[in-house]
Amino acid sequence: MGRYAVLVSGPAGSGKSTFCSALITHAHSIGRSVHLFNLDPAAERFEYQPSIDIKELISLEDVMEEMNLGPNGGLIYCFEYLLDNLDWLDDELGQYNDDYIIIDCPGQIELYTHFPIMTKLTRILQDQYNFKICATYLLESQFMDDKTKYFAGVLSAMSAMINLEVPHLNIMSKMDLVEKGETAEEAKAGRRREMERYFDPDPLLLVGEVNSKTNPKFHSLNQAIVQLIDDFSMVSFMPLDVTDEDSVGTILSHIDNAIQYGEDEEPKEPKNMDTGDFDED
């Protein structure tokens, strides 16, 4: 088997840690060996104890206090410190040779969309540690109720995809909240059809609704943004309901496909075709 990693990114509050926990729970239920890598130096509570935790190297709280930095500046300092201390990362990753690492990232989207920090880290994981990586980007489903926020989310997802340059899966999280309070028929009928256009966005179709809620002086900018999204035509979302094991399993299967999970495993050949004994190597 090879080395595999899932990068769980997205804005603060999009459900990244909850998604990580759901992935781990599902993976354990099907006999997978998975480990949580906390890459957020400000994180405090975990449903599953991280096997690797950046806070053992450096914490945001200490940096802010000692360096007199704000949260964003402190976070960038933490990641630069990590990149300058790869011996720590080498020691932590060295014991996981045939495992699946789930990396819970901070919620500051600038790390994926503006700065090259996460890009450098993913390349190090690929080139130095031979990890096959799939990045996931979570966008909260409530953004569908605010078209301007939705377009901003689509644009940030596209920016992360371009910046990280690894197999990528965009996820519409918290779908259980969207359907909360509706009857089963309502959830499966009109509301579900309405949501489909957000999973595979047609920005040119939605721009009229955006313009109706924004100042006319921004209409040309809105048009330029949606045209950019439409020209690239690379952003689509998969719905995620963490309370539904089938939903989590579907997401995991797409991640597996993106990183070709298990395809480099050597098949076991029988030692003796008559007895049916198998080689354990």
CSV table of C-alpha atoms in Angstrom, one decimal:
chain,number,residue,atom,x,y,z
A,1,MET,CA,0.0,0.0,0.0
A,2,GLY,CA,1.0,3.6,-0.5
A,3,ARG,CA,0.7,6.7,1.6
A,4,TYR,CA,-2.5,8.7,1.3
A,5,ALA,CA,-3.7,12.0,2.7
A,6,VAL,CA,-6.9,14.0,2.6
A,7,LEU,CA,-6.6,17.8,3.0
A,8,VAL,CA,-9.8,19.1,4.6
A,9,SER,CA,-10.1,22.8,4.0
A,10,GLY,CA,-12.7,25.5,3.8
A,11,PRO,CA,-13.9,28.6,5.6
A,12,ALA,CA,-14.3,28.8,9.4
A,13,GLY,CA,-17.6,27.2,10.5
A,14,SER,CA,-18.0,25.1,7.3
A,15,GLY,CA,-17.9,21.8,9.3
A,16,LYS,CA,-14.4,20.7,8.6
A,17,SER,CA,-13.7,19.1,12.0
A,18,THR,CA,-17.2,17.4,12.0
A,19,PHE,CA,-16.4,16.1,8.5
A,20,CYS,CA,-13.1,14.7,9.7
A,21,SER,CA,-14.8,12.9,12.6
A,22,ALA,CA,-17.5,11.5,10.3
A,23,LEU,CA,-14.8,10.2,7.9
A,24,ILE,CA,-12.9,8.6,10.7
A,25,THR,CA,-16.0,6.9,12.1
A,26,HIS,CA,-17.0,5.6,8.8
A,27,ALA,CA,-13.5,4.4,7.9
A,28,HIS,CA,-13.3,2.5,11.2
A,29,SER,CA,-16.7,0.9,10.6
A,30,ILE,CA,-15.3,-0.6,7.3
A,31,GLY,CA,-12.0,-1.7,8.8
A,32,ARG,CA,-9.8,1.1,7.6
A,33,SER,CA,-6.7,2.4,9.4
A,34,VAL,CA,-7.0,6.2,9.4
A,35,HIS,CA,-5.3,8.8,11.5
A,36,LEU,CA,-6.1,12.5,12.3
A,37,PHE,CA,-3.5,15.1,11.6
A,38,ASN,CA,-4.5,18.4,13.3
A,39,LEU,CA,-3.0,21.2,11.2
A,40,ASP,CA,-4.8,24.0,13.1
A,41,PRO,CA,-2.5,25.5,15.7
A,42,ALA,CA,-5.6,27.1,17.4
A,43,ALA,CA,-7.7,24.0,17.6
A,44,GLU,CA,-8.7,22.9,21.2
A,45,ARG,CA,-11.3,20.2,21.1
A,46,PHE,CA,-11.4,17.0,19.1
A,47,GLU,CA,-13.8,14.1,18.9
A,48,TYR,CA,-10.9,11.9,18.0
A,49,GLN,CA,-7.5,12.5,19.5
A,50,PRO,CA,-5.1,13.5,16.8
A,51,SER,CA,-2.3,11.1,16.0
A,52,ILE,CA,-0.3,14.1,14.8
A,53,ASP,CA,-0.9,17.6,16.2
A,54,ILE,CA,0.9,20.8,15.1
A,55,LYS,CA,0.3,22.2,18.6
A,56,GLU,CA,3.0,19.8,19.9
A,57,LEU,CA,5.3,21.9,17.7
A,58,ILE,CA,3.8,25.4,18.0
A,59,SER,CA,0.5,26.9,19.1
A,60,LEU,CA,-1.2,30.0,17.8
A,61,GLU,CA,-1.9,31.2,21.4
A,62,ASP,CA,1.8,31.1,22.3
A,63,VAL,CA,2.8,32.9,19.1
A,64,MET,CA,0.3,35.7,19.5
A,65,GLU,CA,1.5,36.2,23.1
A,66,GLU,CA,5.2,36.0,22.5
A,67,MET,CA,5.4,37.7,19.1
A,68,ASN,CA,2.6,40.2,19.7
A,69,LEU,CA,0.8,39.2,16.5
A,70,GLY,CA,-2.8,39.0,15.6
A,71,PRO,CA,-4.6,35.7,14.7
A,72,ASN,CA,-3.9,35.9,11.0
A,73,GLY,CA,-0.3,37.0,11.3
A,74,GLY,CA,0.2,34.4,14.0
A,75,LEU,CA,-1.2,31.6,11.9
A,76,ILE,CA,1.1,32.5,9.0
A,77,TYR,CA,4.1,32.5,11.4
A,78,CYS,CA,3.0,29.0,12.7
A,79,PHE,CA,3.1,27.6,9.2
A,80,GLU,CA,6.4,29.2,8.3
A,81,TYR,CA,7.8,27.8,11.5
A,82,LEU,CA,6.5,24.3,10.5
A,83,LEU,CA,8.1,24.6,7.1
A,84,ASP,CA,11.4,25.6,8.8
A,85,ASN,CA,11.2,22.6,11.1
A,86,LEU,CA,10.5,19.7,8.8
A,87,ASP,CA,12.5,17.3,11.0
A,88,TRP,CA,9.5,17.4,13.4
A,89,LEU,CA,7.2,16.5,10.5
A,90,ASP,CA,9.5,13.8,9.4
A,91,ASP,CA,9.5,12.2,12.8
A,92,GLU,CA,5.7,12.4,13.1
A,93,LEU,CA,5.0,11.0,9.6
A,94,GLY,CA,7.7,8.4,9.7
A,95,GLN,CA,5.7,5.8,11.6
A,96,TYR,CA,2.7,6.0,9.2
A,97,ASN,CA,3.9,4.1,6.1
A,98,ASP,CA,0.8,2.4,4.9
A,99,ASP,CA,-1.9,4.6,6.4
A,100,TYR,CA,-4.6,7.1,5.5
A,101,ILE,CA,-4.0,10.5,7.0
A,102,ILE,CA,-6.9,13.0,7.4
A,103,ILE,CA,-5.5,16.5,7.7
A,104,ASP,CA,-7.8,19.0,9.5
A,105,CYS,CA,-6.8,22.5,8.3
A,106,PRO,CA,-7.4,26.0,9.7
A,107,GLY,CA,-10.4,28.0,8.6
A,108,GLN,CA,-8.5,31.0,7.2
A,109,ILE,CA,-9.1,30.5,3.5
A,110,GLU,CA,-6.2,32.9,2.7
A,111,LEU,CA,-3.9,29.9,3.3
A,112,TYR,CA,-5.3,28.1,0.3
A,113,THR,CA,-6.3,30.9,-2.0
A,114,HIS,CA,-3.8,33.8,-1.5
A,115,PHE,CA,-0.6,32.6,0.2
A,116,PRO,CA,1.7,29.8,-1.1
A,117,ILE,CA,2.0,28.2,2.3
A,118,MET,CA,-0.4,25.3,1.8
A,119,THR,CA,0.8,24.8,-1.7
A,120,LYS,CA,4.4,24.3,-0.4
A,121,LEU,CA,3.2,21.9,2.3
A,122,THR,CA,1.3,19.7,-0.1
A,123,ARG,CA,4.3,19.6,-2.5
A,124,ILE,CA,6.5,18.6,0.4
A,125,LEU,CA,4.0,15.8,1.4
A,126,GLN,CA,4.0,14.6,-2.2
A,127,ASP,CA,7.7,15.0,-3.2
A,128,GLN,CA,9.5,14.2,0.1
A,129,TYR,CA,7.0,11.8,1.8
A,130,ASN,CA,5.4,10.2,-1.2
A,131,PHE,CA,1.8,10.9,-0.2
A,132,LYS,CA,-1.0,10.8,-2.7
A,133,ILE,CA,-3.2,13.8,-1.8
A,134,CYS,CA,-6.8,14.8,-2.4
A,135,ALA,CA,-7.9,18.2,-1.3
A,136,THR,CA,-11.5,18.8,-0.1
A,137,TYR,CA,-13.0,22.2,0.2
A,138,LEU,CA,-16.1,22.6,2.3
A,139,LEU,CA,-18.8,25.3,1.7
A,140,GLU,CA,-21.7,25.6,4.1
A,141,SER,CA,-25.0,24.7,2.4
A,142,GLN,CA,-26.6,27.8,4.0
A,143,PHE,CA,-24.7,29.9,1.5
A,144,MET,CA,-27.4,28.8,-1.0
A,145,ASP,CA,-29.8,31.1,0.7
A,146,ASP,CA,-27.6,34.1,0.0
A,147,LYS,CA,-26.5,34.2,-3.7
A,148,THR,CA,-23.7,36.8,-3.1
A,149,LYS,CA,-22.2,34.6,-0.4
A,150,TYR,CA,-22.6,31.5,-2.6
A,151,PHE,CA,-20.7,33.2,-5.5
A,152,ALA,CA,-18.0,34.2,-3.2
A,153,GLY,CA,-17.8,30.6,-2.0
A,154,VAL,CA,-17.6,29.3,-5.5
A,155,LEU,CA,-14.8,31.8,-6.3
A,156,SER,CA,-12.8,30.8,-3.2
A,157,ALA,CA,-13.2,27.1,-4.0
A,158,MET,CA,-12.0,27.7,-7.6
A,159,SER,CA,-9.0,29.7,-6.2
A,160,ALA,CA,-8.1,26.9,-3.9
A,161,MET,CA,-8.3,24.4,-6.7
A,162,ILE,CA,-6.0,26.4,-8.9
A,163,ASN,CA,-3.6,27.3,-6.0
A,164,LEU,CA,-3.2,23.8,-4.5
A,165,GLU,CA,-2.8,21.9,-7.8
A,166,VAL,CA,-3.8,18.5,-6.4
A,167,PRO,CA,-6.9,16.3,-7.1
A,168,HIS,CA,-9.8,18.3,-5.6
A,169,LEU,CA,-13.3,17.7,-4.3
A,170,ASN,CA,-15.7,20.5,-3.4
A,171,ILE,CA,-18.3,19.6,-0.8
A,172,MET,CA,-21.6,21.3,0.1
A,173,SER,CA,-21.6,20.6,3.9
A,174,LYS,CA,-24.4,20.6,6.5
A,175,MET,CA,-27.1,19.3,4.1
A,176,ASP,CA,-28.9,17.9,7.1
A,177,LEU,CA,-29.6,21.5,8.2
A,178,VAL,CA,-31.0,22.5,4.9
A,179,GLU,CA,-33.7,19.8,5.1
A,180,LYS,CA,-34.4,20.2,8.8
A,181,GLY,CA,-38.0,20.9,9.5
A,182,GLU,CA,-39.2,19.8,6.0
A,183,THR,CA,-41.4,16.8,5.3
A,184,ALA,CA,-39.8,13.9,3.5
A,185,GLU,CA,-41.7,14.7,0.4
A,186,GLU,CA,-40.7,18.3,0.4
A,187,ALA,CA,-37.1,17.4,0.9
A,188,LYS,CA,-37.0,14.9,-2.0
A,189,ALA,CA,-39.1,17.0,-4.4
A,190,GLY,CA,-39.0,20.7,-5.0
A,191,ARG,CA,-36.3,21.7,-2.6
A,192,ARG,CA,-33.9,18.9,-3.9
A,193,ARG,CA,-34.4,20.1,-7.5
A,194,GLU,CA,-33.8,23.7,-6.4
A,195,MET,CA,-30.5,22.7,-4.8
A,196,GLU,CA,-29.2,20.8,-7.9
A,197,ARG,CA,-28.3,24.0,-9.6
A,198,TYR,CA,-26.0,24.9,-6.8
A,199,PHE,CA,-24.2,21.6,-6.8
A,200,ASP,CA,-23.3,22.1,-10.5
A,201,PRO,CA,-23.5,25.9,-10.6
A,202,ASP,CA,-24.6,27.8,-13.7
A,203,PRO,CA,-23.4,31.2,-12.7
A,204,LEU,CA,-24.9,32.9,-15.8
A,205,LEU,CA,-28.3,31.6,-14.8
A,206,LEU,CA,-28.0,32.9,-11.2
A,207,VAL,CA,-26.4,36.3,-11.8
A,208,GLY,CA,-29.8,37.9,-12.3
A,209,GLU,CA,-30.8,37.0,-8.7
A,210,VAL,CA,-27.5,38.3,-7.4
A,211,ASN,CA,-27.9,41.6,-9.3
A,212,SER,CA,-31.4,42.0,-7.8
A,213,LYS,CA,-29.9,42.1,-4.3
A,214,THR,CA,-26.8,44.3,-4.9
A,215,ASN,CA,-26.3,47.9,-5.8
A,216,PRO,CA,-26.4,48.5,-9.6
A,217,LYS,CA,-22.8,49.9,-9.5
A,218,PHE,CA,-21.7,46.3,-8.7
A,219,HIS,CA,-23.6,44.7,-11.6
A,220,SER,CA,-20.7,44.8,-14.0
A,221,LEU,CA,-18.4,43.3,-11.4
A,222,ASN,CA,-20.9,40.6,-10.7
A,223,GLN,CA,-21.1,39.8,-14.4
A,224,ALA,CA,-17.3,39.7,-14.7
A,225,ILE,CA,-17.1,37.3,-11.7
A,226,VAL,CA,-19.7,34.9,-12.9
A,227,GLN,CA,-18.2,35.0,-16.4
A,228,LEU,CA,-14.8,34.0,-14.9
A,229,ILE,CA,-16.4,31.1,-13.0
A,230,ASP,CA,-18.3,30.0,-16.1
A,231,ASP,CA,-15.2,30.2,-18.3
A,232,PHE,CA,-13.2,27.9,-16.0
A,233,SER,CA,-16.2,25.6,-15.6
A,234,MET,CA,-14.4,23.5,-13.0
A,235,VAL,CA,-16.4,24.0,-9.8
A,236,SER,CA,-19.1,21.5,-8.8
A,237,PHE,CA,-20.2,20.3,-5.3
A,238,MET,CA,-21.1,17.1,-3.7
A,239,PRO,CA,-23.7,17.2,-1.0
A,240,LEU,CA,-22.7,16.0,2.5
A,241,ASP,CA,-24.9,15.0,5.3
A,242,VAL,CA,-22.7,13.8,8.2
A,243,THR,CA,-25.7,12.2,9.9
A,244,ASP,CA,-26.1,9.9,6.9
A,245,GLU,CA,-23.5,7.2,6.7
A,246,ASP,CA,-24.2,6.6,3.0
A,247,SER,CA,-23.5,10.2,2.3
A,248,VAL,CA,-20.2,10.1,4.1
A,249,GLY,CA,-19.4,6.8,2.3
A,250,THR,CA,-20.1,8.3,-1.1
A,251,ILE,CA,-17.7,11.2,-0.4
A,252,LEU,CA,-15.0,8.8,0.8
A,253,SER,CA,-15.4,6.7,-2.3
A,254,HIS,CA,-14.8,9.8,-4.5
A,255,ILE,CA,-11.7,10.7,-2.5
A,256,ASP,CA,-10.4,7.1,-2.9
A,257,ASN,CA,-10.9,7.3,-6.6
A,258,ALA,CA,-9.1,10.7,-6.8
A,259,ILE,CA,-6.0,9.4,-5.1
A,260,GLN,CA,-6.3,5.8,-6.5
A,261,TYR,CA,-6.5,4.3,-3.1
A,262,GLY,CA,-5.2,0.8,-2.9
A,263,GLU,CA,-4.3,0.5,-6.6
A,264,ASP,CA,-0.6,0.0,-5.9
A,265,GLU,CA,-1.2,-2.8,-3.5
A,266,GLU,CA,0.5,-6.0,-4.6
A,267,PRO,CA,-2.0,-8.9,-5.2
A,268,LYS,CA,-1.5,-12.0,-3.1
A,269,GLU,CA,-0.6,-15.0,-5.2
A,270,PRO,CA,-1.2,-18.6,-4.1
A,271,LYS,CA,1.9,-20.6,-3.3
A,272,ASN,CA,0.2,-23.8,-4.3
A,273,MET,CA,-2.7,-23.9,-6.6
A,274,ASP,CA,-3.7,-27.4,-5.4
A,275,THR,CA,-3.8,-26.7,-1.7
A,276,GLY,CA,-5.0,-23.1,-2.0
A,277,ASP,CA,-2.3,-21.8,0.3
A,278,PHE,CA,-1.6,-18.1,-0.2
A,279,ASP,CA,1.6,-16.1,0.0
A,280,GLU,CA,1.4,-13.7,2.9
A,281,ASP,CA,3.9,-11.3,1.4
